[in-house]
C-alpha cells in the first residue's frame, strides 16, 4: 500500500504520530480532528496515500464508499455533515484525502 514519508496522515495511519482513533477498517482509519469544529469532529482517511476525493474515486470507487459508510457509523447523531475540502482554494491543508464528519450541533448554511 503506497505511503508518502512526508505526509502527516500517512504517519498517523502508520502509528508514527499519535491520534485518537475511533474506528478502523482494512482500508480506512477514522480519528478525531485535533481542532474540532463541532462536538463530534472525526476525519476518515484511506490508509493508502491518495491526495483528494477524486483521486480516491479514480483509484477505487469501493474505497470511496467505505469512507462514506465509516463516516456514517462514527457520526454521533442522525444528522451530520460530510466535507471533503479539496485543493488550496477549497480549504484543503493536508493533502491526504480525508472526509470530515461533523455532528452534535445544528449545522448552518452556507459554510464559510
Ligand atoms: P483540511 O483543511 O480539510 O485539510 O483539514 C485538515 C484537518 O486536519 C484540520 O481540521 C485539522 C486536522 N489536523 C491537522 N493536523 C492534525 C494532527 O496532527 N492530528 C489530528 N488528529 N488532526 C490534525
GROMACS .gro file of C-alpha atoms and ligand atoms in nm:
model
  135
    1UNK     CA    1   0.000   0.000   0.000
    2UNK     CA    2   0.152   0.331  -0.103
    3UNK     CA    3   0.251   0.586   0.162
    4UNK     CA    4   0.425   0.923   0.139
    5UNK     CA    5   0.701   0.952   0.402
    6UNK     CA    6   0.642   1.328   0.429
    7UNK     CA    7   0.263   1.303   0.474
    8UNK     CA    8   0.116   1.379   0.817
    9UNK     CA    9  -0.185   1.150   0.774
   10UNK     CA   10   0.031   0.863   0.641
   11UNK     CA   11   0.226   0.897   0.969
   12UNK     CA   12  -0.099   0.882   1.169
   13UNK     CA   13  -0.209   0.575   0.970
   14UNK     CA   14   0.128   0.412   1.044
   15UNK     CA   15   0.101   0.498   1.415
   16UNK     CA   16   0.413   0.718   1.398
   17UNK     CA   17   0.214   1.023   1.513
   18UNK     CA   18  -0.049   0.966   1.784
   19UNK     CA   19  -0.416   1.028   1.716
   20UNK     CA   20  -0.740   0.934   1.889
   21UNK     CA   21  -0.855   0.657   1.658
   22UNK     CA   22  -1.228   0.585   1.680
   23UNK     CA   23  -1.268   0.326   1.405
   24UNK     CA   24  -1.057   0.128   1.161
   25UNK     CA   25  -1.122  -0.099   0.864
   26UNK     CA   26  -0.882  -0.287   0.638
   27UNK     CA   27  -0.858   0.021   0.414
   28UNK     CA   28  -0.952   0.323   0.629
   29UNK     CA   29  -0.882   0.489   0.965
   30UNK     CA   30  -1.109   0.734   1.148
   31UNK     CA   31  -0.960   0.964   1.413
   32UNK     CA   32  -1.063   1.279   1.598
   33UNK     CA   33  -0.970   1.614   1.442
   34UNK     CA   34  -0.711   1.796   1.653
   35UNK     CA   35  -0.904   2.124   1.603
   36UNK     CA   36  -1.270   2.022   1.634
   37UNK     CA   37  -1.536   2.242   1.474
   38UNK     CA   38  -1.830   2.053   1.627
   39UNK     CA   39  -1.887   1.836   1.935
   40UNK     CA   40  -1.804   1.536   1.719
   41UNK     CA   41  -1.542   1.605   1.450
   42UNK     CA   42  -1.380   1.296   1.303
   43UNK     CA   43  -1.162   1.257   0.994
   44UNK     CA   44  -1.198   0.938   0.791
   45UNK     CA   45  -0.895   0.870   0.573
   46UNK     CA   46  -0.787   0.598   0.332
   47UNK     CA   47  -0.480   0.410   0.454
   48UNK     CA   48  -0.339   0.445   0.105
   49UNK     CA   49  -0.186   0.784   0.020
   50UNK     CA   50  -0.433   0.947  -0.217
   51UNK     CA   51  -0.449   1.325  -0.237
   52UNK     CA   52  -0.819   1.400  -0.260
   53UNK     CA   53  -1.166   1.254  -0.304
   54UNK     CA   54  -1.144   1.248  -0.683
   55UNK     CA   55  -0.820   1.053  -0.665
   56UNK     CA   56  -0.984   0.807  -0.422
   57UNK     CA   57  -1.279   0.764  -0.662
   58UNK     CA   58  -1.047   0.712  -0.960
   59UNK     CA   59  -0.830   0.461  -0.772
   60UNK     CA   60  -1.107   0.258  -0.610
   61UNK     CA   61  -1.476   0.353  -0.606
   62UNK     CA   62  -1.533   0.094  -0.332
   63UNK     CA   63  -1.283   0.276  -0.111
   64UNK     CA   64  -1.485   0.595  -0.151
   65UNK     CA   65  -1.796   0.403  -0.047
   66UNK     CA   66  -1.612   0.268   0.259
   67UNK     CA   67  -1.511   0.622   0.360
   68UNK     CA   68  -1.876   0.733   0.346
   69UNK     CA   69  -2.001   0.424   0.531
   70UNK     CA   70  -1.741   0.472   0.803
   71UNK     CA   71  -1.834   0.840   0.829
   72UNK     CA   72  -2.198   0.747   0.885
   73UNK     CA   73  -2.102   0.496   1.153
   74UNK     CA   74  -1.884   0.739   1.354
   75UNK     CA   75  -2.129   1.032   1.338
   76UNK     CA   76  -2.272   1.080   1.686
   77UNK     CA   77  -2.625   1.163   1.567
   78UNK     CA   78  -2.869   1.105   1.281
   79UNK     CA   79  -2.787   1.447   1.136
   80UNK     CA   80  -2.429   1.522   1.035
   81UNK     CA   81  -2.223   1.697   0.770
   82UNK     CA   82  -1.960   1.533   0.549
   83UNK     CA   83  -1.697   1.756   0.388
   84UNK     CA   84  -1.406   1.692   0.152
   85UNK     CA   85  -1.210   2.017   0.137
   86UNK     CA   86  -1.035   1.994  -0.199
   87UNK     CA   87  -0.738   2.200  -0.316
   88UNK     CA   88  -0.598   2.511  -0.152
   89UNK     CA   89  -0.894   2.726  -0.261
   90UNK     CA   90  -1.128   2.462  -0.123
   91UNK     CA   91  -0.963   2.494   0.218
   92UNK     CA   92  -0.757   2.174   0.199
   93UNK     CA   93  -0.447   2.197   0.416
   94UNK     CA   94  -0.348   1.831   0.445
   95UNK     CA   95  -0.305   1.672   0.103
   96UNK     CA   96  -0.405   1.320   0.200
   97UNK     CA   97  -0.776   1.266   0.130
   98UNK     CA   98  -0.990   1.298   0.442
   99UNK     CA   99  -1.363   1.309   0.494
  100UNK     CA  100  -1.464   1.547   0.774
  101UNK     CA  101  -1.756   1.417   0.982
  102UNK     CA  102  -1.918   1.699   1.181
  103UNK     CA  103  -2.205   1.631   1.416
  104UNK     CA  104  -2.352   1.704   1.756
  105UNK     CA  105  -2.478   2.055   1.682
  106UNK     CA  106  -2.711   2.229   1.438
  107UNK     CA  107  -2.517   2.294   1.118
  108UNK     CA  108  -2.551   2.630   0.944
  109UNK     CA  109  -2.556   2.712   0.575
  110UNK     CA  110  -2.372   2.847   0.383
  111UNK     CA  111  -2.045   2.731   0.535
  112UNK     CA  112  -1.755   2.979   0.532
  113LIG     P1  113  -0.835   2.030   0.574
  113LIG     O1  114  -0.839   2.178   0.594
  113LIG     O2  115  -0.963   1.976   0.511
  113LIG     O3  116  -0.710   1.985   0.502
  113LIG     O4  117  -0.836   1.970   0.720
  113LIG     C1  118  -0.725   1.920   0.785
  113LIG     C2  119  -0.769   1.887   0.925
  113LIG     O5  120  -0.668   1.809   0.985
  113LIG     C3  121  -0.790   2.009   1.017
  113LIG     O6  122  -0.928   2.017   1.052
  113LIG     C4  123  -0.704   1.982   1.137
  113LIG     C5  124  -0.666   1.837   1.123
  113LIG     N1  125  -0.531   1.807   1.167
  113LIG     C6  126  -0.417   1.869   1.127
  113LIG     N2  127  -0.311   1.813   1.186
  113LIG     C7  128  -0.359   1.713   1.266
  113LIG     C8  129  -0.296   1.618   1.352
  113LIG     O7  130  -0.174   1.613   1.368
  113LIG     N3  131  -0.379   1.533   1.417
  113LIG     C9  132  -0.515   1.535   1.402
  113LIG     N4  133  -0.585   1.448   1.472
  113LIG     N5  134  -0.576   1.622   1.320
  113LIG    C10  135  -0.499   1.710   1.252
   0.00000   0.00000   0.00000
